[in-house]
PDB file of C-alpha atoms in Angstrom:
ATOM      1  CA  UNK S   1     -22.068 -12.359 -39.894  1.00 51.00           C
ATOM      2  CA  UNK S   2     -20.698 -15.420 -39.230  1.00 54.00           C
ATOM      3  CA  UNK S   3     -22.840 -16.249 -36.081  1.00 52.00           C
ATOM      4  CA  UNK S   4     -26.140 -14.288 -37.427  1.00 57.00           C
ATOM      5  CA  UNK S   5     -29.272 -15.668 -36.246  1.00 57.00           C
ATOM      6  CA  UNK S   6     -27.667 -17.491 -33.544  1.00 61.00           C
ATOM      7  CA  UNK S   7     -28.620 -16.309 -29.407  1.00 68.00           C
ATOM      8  CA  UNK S   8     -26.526 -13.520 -27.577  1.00 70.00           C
ATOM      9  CA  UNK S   9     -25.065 -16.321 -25.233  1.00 69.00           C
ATOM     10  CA  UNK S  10     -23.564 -18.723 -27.920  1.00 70.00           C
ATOM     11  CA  UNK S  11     -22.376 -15.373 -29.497  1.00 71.00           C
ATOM     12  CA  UNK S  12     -20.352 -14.738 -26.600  1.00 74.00           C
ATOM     13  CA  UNK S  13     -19.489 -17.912 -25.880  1.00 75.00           C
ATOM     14  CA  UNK S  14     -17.955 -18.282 -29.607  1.00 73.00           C
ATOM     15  CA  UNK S  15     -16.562 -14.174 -29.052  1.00 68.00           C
ATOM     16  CA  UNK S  16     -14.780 -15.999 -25.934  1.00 71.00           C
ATOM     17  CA  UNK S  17     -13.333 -18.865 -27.807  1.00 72.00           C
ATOM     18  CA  UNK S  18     -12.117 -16.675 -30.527  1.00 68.00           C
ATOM     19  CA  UNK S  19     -10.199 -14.392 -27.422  1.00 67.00           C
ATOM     20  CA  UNK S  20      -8.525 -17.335 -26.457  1.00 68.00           C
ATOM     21  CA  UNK S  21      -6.524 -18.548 -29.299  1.00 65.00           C
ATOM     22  CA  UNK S  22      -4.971 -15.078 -29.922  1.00 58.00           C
ATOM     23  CA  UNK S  23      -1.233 -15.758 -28.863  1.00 56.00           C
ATOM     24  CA  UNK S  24       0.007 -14.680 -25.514  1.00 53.00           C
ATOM     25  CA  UNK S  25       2.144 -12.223 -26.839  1.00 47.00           C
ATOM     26  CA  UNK S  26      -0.136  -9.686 -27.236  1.00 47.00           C
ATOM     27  CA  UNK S  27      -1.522  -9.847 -24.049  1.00 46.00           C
ATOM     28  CA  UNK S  28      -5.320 -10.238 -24.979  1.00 45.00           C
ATOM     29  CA  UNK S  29      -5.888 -13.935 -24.366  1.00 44.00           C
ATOM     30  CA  UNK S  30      -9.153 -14.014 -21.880  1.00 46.00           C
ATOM     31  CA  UNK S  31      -8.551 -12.749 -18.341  1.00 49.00           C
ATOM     32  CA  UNK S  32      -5.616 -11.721 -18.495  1.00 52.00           C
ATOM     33  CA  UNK S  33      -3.813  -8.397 -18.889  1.00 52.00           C
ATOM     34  CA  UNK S  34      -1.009  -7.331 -20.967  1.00 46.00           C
ATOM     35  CA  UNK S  35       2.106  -6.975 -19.320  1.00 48.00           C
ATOM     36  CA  UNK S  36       3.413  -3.613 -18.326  1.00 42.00           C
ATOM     37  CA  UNK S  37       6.715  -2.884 -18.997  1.00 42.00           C
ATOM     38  CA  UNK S  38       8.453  -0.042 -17.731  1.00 40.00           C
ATOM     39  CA  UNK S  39      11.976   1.076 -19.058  1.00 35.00           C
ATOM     40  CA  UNK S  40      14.473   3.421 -17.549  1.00 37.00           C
ATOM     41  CA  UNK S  41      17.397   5.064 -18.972  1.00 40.00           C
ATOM     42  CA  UNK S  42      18.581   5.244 -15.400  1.00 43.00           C
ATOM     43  CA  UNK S  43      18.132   1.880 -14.419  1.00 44.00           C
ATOM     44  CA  UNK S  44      20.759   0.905 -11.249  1.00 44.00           C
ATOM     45  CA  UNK S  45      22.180   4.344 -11.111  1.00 46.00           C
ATOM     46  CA  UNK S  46      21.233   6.768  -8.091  1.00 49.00           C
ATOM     47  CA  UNK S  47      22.210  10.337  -7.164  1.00 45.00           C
ATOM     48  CA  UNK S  48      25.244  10.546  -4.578  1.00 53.00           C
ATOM     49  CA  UNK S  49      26.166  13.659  -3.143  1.00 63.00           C
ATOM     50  CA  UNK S  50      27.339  15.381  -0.366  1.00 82.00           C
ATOM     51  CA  UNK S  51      28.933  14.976   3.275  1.00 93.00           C
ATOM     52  CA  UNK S  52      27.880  18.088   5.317  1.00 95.00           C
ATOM     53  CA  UNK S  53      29.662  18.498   8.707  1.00 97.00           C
ATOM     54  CA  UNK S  54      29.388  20.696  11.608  1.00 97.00           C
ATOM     55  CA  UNK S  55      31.613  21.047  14.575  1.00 97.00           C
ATOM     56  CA  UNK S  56      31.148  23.122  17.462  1.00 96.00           C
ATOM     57  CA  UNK S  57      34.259  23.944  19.875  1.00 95.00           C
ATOM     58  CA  UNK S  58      34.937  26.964  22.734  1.00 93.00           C
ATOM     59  CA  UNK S  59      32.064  29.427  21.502  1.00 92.00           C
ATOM     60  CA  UNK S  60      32.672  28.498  17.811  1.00 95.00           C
ATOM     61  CA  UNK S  61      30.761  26.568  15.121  1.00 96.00           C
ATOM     62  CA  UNK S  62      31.310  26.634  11.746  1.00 96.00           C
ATOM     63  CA  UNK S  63      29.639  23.780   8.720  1.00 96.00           C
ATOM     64  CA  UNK S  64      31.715  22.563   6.215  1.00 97.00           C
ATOM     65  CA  UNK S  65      29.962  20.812   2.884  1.00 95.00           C
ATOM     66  CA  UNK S  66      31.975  18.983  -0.268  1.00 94.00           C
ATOM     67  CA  UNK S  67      31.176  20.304  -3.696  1.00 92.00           C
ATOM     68  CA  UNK S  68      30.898  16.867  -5.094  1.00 90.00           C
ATOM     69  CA  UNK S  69      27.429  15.608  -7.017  1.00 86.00           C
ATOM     70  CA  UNK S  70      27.613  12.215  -8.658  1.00 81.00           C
ATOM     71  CA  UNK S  71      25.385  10.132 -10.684  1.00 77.00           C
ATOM     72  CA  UNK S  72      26.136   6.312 -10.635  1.00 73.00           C
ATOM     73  CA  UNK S  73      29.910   6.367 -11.992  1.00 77.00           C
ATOM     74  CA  UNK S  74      29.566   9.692 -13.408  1.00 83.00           C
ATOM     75  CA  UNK S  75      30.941  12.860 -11.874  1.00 85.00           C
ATOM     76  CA  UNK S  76      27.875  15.345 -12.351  1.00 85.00           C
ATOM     77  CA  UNK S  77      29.392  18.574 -10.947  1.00 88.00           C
ATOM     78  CA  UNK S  78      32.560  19.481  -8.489  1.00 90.00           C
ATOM     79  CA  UNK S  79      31.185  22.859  -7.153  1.00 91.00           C
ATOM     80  CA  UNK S  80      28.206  22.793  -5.442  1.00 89.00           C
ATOM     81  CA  UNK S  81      27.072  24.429  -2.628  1.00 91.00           C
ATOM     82  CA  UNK S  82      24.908  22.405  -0.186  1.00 91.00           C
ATOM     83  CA  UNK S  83      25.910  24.889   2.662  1.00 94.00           C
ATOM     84  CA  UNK S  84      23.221  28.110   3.190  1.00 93.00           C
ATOM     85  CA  UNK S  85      23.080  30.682   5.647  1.00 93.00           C
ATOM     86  CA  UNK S  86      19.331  32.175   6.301  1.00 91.00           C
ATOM     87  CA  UNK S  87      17.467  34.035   8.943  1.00 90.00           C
ATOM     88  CA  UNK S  88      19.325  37.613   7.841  1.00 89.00           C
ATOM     89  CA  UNK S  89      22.513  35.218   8.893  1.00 91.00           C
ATOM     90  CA  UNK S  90      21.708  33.833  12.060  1.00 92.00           C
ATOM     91  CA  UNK S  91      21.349  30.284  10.635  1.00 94.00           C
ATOM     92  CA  UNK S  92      23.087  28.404   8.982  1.00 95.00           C
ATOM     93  CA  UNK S  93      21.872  24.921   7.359  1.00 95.00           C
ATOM     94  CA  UNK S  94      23.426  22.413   5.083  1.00 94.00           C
ATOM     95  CA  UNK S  95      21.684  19.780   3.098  1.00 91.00           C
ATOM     96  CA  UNK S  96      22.175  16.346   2.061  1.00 88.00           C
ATOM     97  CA  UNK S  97      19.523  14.635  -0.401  1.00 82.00           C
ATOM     98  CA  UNK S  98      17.350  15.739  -3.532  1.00 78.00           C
ATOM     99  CA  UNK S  99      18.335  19.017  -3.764  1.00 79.00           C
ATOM    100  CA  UNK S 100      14.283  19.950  -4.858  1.00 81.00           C
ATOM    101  CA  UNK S 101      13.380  18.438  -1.779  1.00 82.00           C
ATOM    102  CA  UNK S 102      15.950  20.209   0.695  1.00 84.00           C
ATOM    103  CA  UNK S 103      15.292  23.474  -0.898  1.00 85.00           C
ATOM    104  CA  UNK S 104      11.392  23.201  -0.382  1.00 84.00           C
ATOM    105  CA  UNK S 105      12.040  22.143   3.216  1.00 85.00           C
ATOM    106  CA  UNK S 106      14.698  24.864   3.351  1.00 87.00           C
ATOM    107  CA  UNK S 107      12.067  27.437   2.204  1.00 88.00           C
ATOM    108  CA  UNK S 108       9.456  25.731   4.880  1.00 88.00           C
ATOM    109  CA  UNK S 109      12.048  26.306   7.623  1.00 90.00           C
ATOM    110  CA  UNK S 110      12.518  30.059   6.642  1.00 91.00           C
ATOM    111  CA  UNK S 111       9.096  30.181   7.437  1.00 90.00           C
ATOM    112  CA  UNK S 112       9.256  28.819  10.864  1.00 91.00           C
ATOM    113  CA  UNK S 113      12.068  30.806  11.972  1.00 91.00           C
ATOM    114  CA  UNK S 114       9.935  34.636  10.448  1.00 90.00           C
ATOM    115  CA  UNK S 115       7.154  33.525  12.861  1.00 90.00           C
ATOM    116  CA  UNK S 116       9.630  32.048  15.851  1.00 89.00           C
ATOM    117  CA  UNK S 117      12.687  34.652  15.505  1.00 88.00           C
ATOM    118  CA  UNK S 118      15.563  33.225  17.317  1.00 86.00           C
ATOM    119  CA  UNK S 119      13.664  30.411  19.025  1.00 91.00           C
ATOM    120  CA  UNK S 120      15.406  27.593  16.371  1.00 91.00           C
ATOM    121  CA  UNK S 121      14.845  24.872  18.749  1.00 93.00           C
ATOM    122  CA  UNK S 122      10.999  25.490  18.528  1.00 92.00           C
ATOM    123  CA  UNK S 123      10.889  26.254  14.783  1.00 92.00           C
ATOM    124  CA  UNK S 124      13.083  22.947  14.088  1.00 91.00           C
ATOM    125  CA  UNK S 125      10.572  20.765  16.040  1.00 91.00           C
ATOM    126  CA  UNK S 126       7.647  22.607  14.679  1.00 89.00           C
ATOM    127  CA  UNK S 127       9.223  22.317  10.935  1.00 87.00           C
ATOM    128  CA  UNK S 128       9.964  18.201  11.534  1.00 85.00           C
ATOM    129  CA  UNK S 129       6.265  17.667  12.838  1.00 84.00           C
ATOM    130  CA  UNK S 130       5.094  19.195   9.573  1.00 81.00           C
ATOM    131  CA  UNK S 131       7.489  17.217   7.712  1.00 80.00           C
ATOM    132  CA  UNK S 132       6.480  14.057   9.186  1.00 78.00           C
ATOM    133  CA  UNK S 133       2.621  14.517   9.271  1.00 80.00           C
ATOM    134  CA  UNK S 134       2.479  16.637   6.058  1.00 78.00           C
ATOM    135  CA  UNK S 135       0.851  14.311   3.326  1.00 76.00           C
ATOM    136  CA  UNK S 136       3.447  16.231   0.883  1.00 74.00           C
ATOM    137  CA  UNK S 137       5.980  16.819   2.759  1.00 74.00           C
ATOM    138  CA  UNK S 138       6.661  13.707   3.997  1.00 71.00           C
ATOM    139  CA  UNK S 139       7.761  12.016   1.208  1.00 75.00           C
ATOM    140  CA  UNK S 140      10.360  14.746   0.327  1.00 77.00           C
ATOM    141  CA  UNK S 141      14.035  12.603   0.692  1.00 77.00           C
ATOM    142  CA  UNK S 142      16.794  14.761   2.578  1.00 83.00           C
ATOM    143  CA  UNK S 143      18.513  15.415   5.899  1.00 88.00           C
ATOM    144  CA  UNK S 144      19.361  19.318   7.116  1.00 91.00           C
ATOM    145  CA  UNK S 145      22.147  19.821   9.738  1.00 95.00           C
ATOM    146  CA  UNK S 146      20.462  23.609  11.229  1.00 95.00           C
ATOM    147  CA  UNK S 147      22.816  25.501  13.488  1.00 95.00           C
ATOM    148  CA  UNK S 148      22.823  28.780  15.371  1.00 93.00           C
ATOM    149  CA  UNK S 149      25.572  31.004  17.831  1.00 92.00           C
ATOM    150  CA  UNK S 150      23.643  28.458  20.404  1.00 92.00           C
ATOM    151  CA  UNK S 151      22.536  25.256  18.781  1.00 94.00           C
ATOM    152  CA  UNK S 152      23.288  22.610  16.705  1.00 95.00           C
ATOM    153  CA  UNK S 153      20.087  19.954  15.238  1.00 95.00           C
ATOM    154  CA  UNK S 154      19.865  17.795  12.946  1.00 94.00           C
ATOM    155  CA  UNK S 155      16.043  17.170  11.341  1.00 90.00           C
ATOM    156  CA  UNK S 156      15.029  13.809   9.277  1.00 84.00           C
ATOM    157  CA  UNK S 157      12.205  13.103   7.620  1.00 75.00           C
ATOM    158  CA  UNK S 158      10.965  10.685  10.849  1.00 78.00           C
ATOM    159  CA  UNK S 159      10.689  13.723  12.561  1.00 78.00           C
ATOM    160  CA  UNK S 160      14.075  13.260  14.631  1.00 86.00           C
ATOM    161  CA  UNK S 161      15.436  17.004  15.968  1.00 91.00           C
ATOM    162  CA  UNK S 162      18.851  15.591  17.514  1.00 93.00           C
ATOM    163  CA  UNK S 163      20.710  18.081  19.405  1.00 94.00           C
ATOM    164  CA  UNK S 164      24.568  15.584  19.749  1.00 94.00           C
ATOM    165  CA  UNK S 165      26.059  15.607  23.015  1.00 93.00           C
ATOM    166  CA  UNK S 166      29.284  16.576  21.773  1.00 93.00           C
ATOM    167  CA  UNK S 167      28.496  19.463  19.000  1.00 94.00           C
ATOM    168  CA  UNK S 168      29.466  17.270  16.445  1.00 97.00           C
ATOM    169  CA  UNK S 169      27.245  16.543  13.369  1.00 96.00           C
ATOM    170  CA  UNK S 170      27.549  14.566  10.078  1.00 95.00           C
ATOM    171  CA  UNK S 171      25.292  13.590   7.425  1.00 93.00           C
ATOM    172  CA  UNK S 172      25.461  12.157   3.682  1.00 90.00           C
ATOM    173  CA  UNK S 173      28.017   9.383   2.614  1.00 89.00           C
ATOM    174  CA  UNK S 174      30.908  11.173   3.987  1.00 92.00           C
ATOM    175  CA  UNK S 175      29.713  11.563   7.460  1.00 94.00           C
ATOM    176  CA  UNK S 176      30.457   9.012   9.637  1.00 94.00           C
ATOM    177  CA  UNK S 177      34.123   9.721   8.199  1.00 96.00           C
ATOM    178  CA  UNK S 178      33.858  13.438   9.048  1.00 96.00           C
ATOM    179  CA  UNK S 179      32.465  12.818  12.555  1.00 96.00           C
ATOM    180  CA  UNK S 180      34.897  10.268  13.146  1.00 97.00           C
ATOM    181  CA  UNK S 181      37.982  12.513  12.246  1.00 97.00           C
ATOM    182  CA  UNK S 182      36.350  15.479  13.965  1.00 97.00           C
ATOM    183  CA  UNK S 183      36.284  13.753  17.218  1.00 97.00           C
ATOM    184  CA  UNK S 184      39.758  12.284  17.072  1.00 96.00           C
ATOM    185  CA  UNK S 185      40.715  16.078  16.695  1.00 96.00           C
ATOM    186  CA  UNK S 186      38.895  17.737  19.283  1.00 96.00           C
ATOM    187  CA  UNK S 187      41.129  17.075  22.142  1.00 93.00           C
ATOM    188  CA  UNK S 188      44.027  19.165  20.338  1.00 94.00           C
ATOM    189  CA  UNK S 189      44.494  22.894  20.232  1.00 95.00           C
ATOM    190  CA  UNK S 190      42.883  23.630  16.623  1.00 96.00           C
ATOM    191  CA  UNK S 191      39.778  25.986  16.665  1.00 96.00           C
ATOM    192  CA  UNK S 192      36.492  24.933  15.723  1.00 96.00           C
ATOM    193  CA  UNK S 193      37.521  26.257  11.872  1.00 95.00           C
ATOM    194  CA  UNK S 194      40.240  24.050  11.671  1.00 96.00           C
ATOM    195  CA  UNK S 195      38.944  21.058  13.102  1.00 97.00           C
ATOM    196  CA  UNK S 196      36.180  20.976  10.860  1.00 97.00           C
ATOM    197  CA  UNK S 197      38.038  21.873   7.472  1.00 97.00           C
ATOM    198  CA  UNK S 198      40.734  18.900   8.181  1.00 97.00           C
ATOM    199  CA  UNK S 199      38.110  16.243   9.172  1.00 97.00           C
ATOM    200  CA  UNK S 200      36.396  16.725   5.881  1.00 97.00           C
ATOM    201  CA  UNK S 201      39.589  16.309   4.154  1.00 97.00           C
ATOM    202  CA  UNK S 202      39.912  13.008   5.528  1.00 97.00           C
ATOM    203  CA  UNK S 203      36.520  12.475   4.707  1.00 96.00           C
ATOM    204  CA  UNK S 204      37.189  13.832   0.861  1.00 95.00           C
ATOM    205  CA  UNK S 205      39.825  11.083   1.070  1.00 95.00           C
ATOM    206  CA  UNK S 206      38.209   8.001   1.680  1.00 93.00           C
ATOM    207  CA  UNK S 207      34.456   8.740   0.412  1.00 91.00           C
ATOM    208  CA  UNK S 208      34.656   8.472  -3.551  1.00 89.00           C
ATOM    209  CA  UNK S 209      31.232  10.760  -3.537  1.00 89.00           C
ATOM    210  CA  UNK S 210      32.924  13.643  -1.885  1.00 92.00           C
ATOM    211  CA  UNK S 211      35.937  16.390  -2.841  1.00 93.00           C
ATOM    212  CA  UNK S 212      37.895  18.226  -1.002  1.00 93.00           C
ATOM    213  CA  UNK S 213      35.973  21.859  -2.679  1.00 94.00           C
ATOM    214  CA  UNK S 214      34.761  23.402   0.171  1.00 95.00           C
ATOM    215  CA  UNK S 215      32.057  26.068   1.163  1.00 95.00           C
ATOM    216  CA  UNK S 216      32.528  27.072   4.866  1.00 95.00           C
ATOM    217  CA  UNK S 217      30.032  29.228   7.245  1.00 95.00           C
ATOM    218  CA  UNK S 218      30.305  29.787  10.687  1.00 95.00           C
ATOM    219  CA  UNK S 219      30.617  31.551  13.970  1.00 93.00           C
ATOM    220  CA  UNK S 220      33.203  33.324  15.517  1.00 91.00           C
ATOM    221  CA  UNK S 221      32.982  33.336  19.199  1.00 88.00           C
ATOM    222  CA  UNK S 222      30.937  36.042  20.337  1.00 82.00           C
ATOM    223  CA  UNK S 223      29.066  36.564  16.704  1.00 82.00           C
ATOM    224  CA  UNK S 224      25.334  36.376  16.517  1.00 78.00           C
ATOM    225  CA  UNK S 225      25.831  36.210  12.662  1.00 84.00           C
ATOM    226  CA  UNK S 226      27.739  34.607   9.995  1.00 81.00           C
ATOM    227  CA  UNK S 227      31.078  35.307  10.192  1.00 61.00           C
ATOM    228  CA  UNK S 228      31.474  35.055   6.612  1.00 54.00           C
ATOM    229  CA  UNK S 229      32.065  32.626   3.779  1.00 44.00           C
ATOM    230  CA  UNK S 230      34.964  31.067   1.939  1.00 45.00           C
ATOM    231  CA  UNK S 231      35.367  28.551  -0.363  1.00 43.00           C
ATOM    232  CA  UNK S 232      38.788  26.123   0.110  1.00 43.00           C
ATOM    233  CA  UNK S 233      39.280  23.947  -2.409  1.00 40.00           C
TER     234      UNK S 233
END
């Protein structure tokens, strides 16, 4: 009422005017937004977990993973198993990432290998171009060591399939440890087993974000399936 009778444009002029002496605060002073604030309850904390490690030696290859999951400073769970044997037991595959996210690519890989039966070199490459040029899959976060009686890969979500020269593999914040250990100890006379279980120890003892509980699947020499399972902790 207070601007009855007067034209539309010194209406909104005086509407404008008005806008502009509201105080900041609220966010509605003219042409300008209010702020967005976002708040986490998580804020500087991230998910650690896992060191996954596979060694091959003399016919053998077996994967070790830790048990450890930790969130920021916190100790989440001791006893997980990031280590999974698929393909009726002809692979075996261990994780390291969102465990959502390696689970649906674990799934995806199951597929592969049920329309390339033992052809894992094929099905890996074929699973990591998905992954990479999948408008989904591509922004799952997670790295999968894959190993068979033959081969040993490791698939990112670049679409790397890396095949090491040596047949030893490590991923997640234990692995460089792991690898490092594993290679000091493959000139001695320990079998594949052994080499691999007492690497990851040394990893468990200088990574905070891994422990010495672990799940263990391999291949015996001459096996064309899992040997078998056991947890050490």
């Amino acid at each position: 009422r207070i601007f009855h009778g007067e034209s539309p444009g010194f209406r909104r002029m005086a509407f404008k005017r008005l806008l502009s002496r509201v105080p900041r605060v609220t966010g509605l002073s003219l042409g300008r937004r209010a702020p967005v604030r976002v708040f986490s309850t998580v804020e500087g904390k991230k998910w650690r977990a896992t060191t996954i490690l596979s060694v091959r030696k003399d016919g053998e290859v077996f994967v070790v993973g830790d048990g450890q999951v930790s969130f920021g400073d916190m100790l989440l769970k001791p006893n997980a198993k990031k280590v999974r044997v698929i393909d009726n037991g002809r692979v075996i595959t261990g994780f390291a990432g969102a465990t959502a996210d390696c689970l649906t690519l674990l799934e995806r890989l199951e597929t592969r290998l049920e329309q390339r039966p033992g052809q894992l070199m094929r099905a890996c490459v074929e699973m990591a171009k998905g992954w990479r040029t999948d408008k989904y899959l591509r922004h799952l976060s997670a790295m999968l060591v894959v190993v068979d009686k033959d081969v040993s890969l490791t698939l990112t979500g670049n679409g790397d399939v890396v095949e090491p020269h040596d047949g030893i593999i490590g991923i997640g914040s234990g692995g460089p440890y792991a690898v490092a250990a594993a290679r000091a100890l493959m000139d001695t006379d320990l079998p594949a087993k052994e080499v691999a279980i007492k690497a990851m120890t040394i990893a468990a003892d200088m990574c905070v974000y891994t422990n010495a509980n672990f799940v263990v699947e391999g291949f015996n020499k001459g096996d064309t399936v899992v040997a078998g399972s056991e947890q050490d902790e």
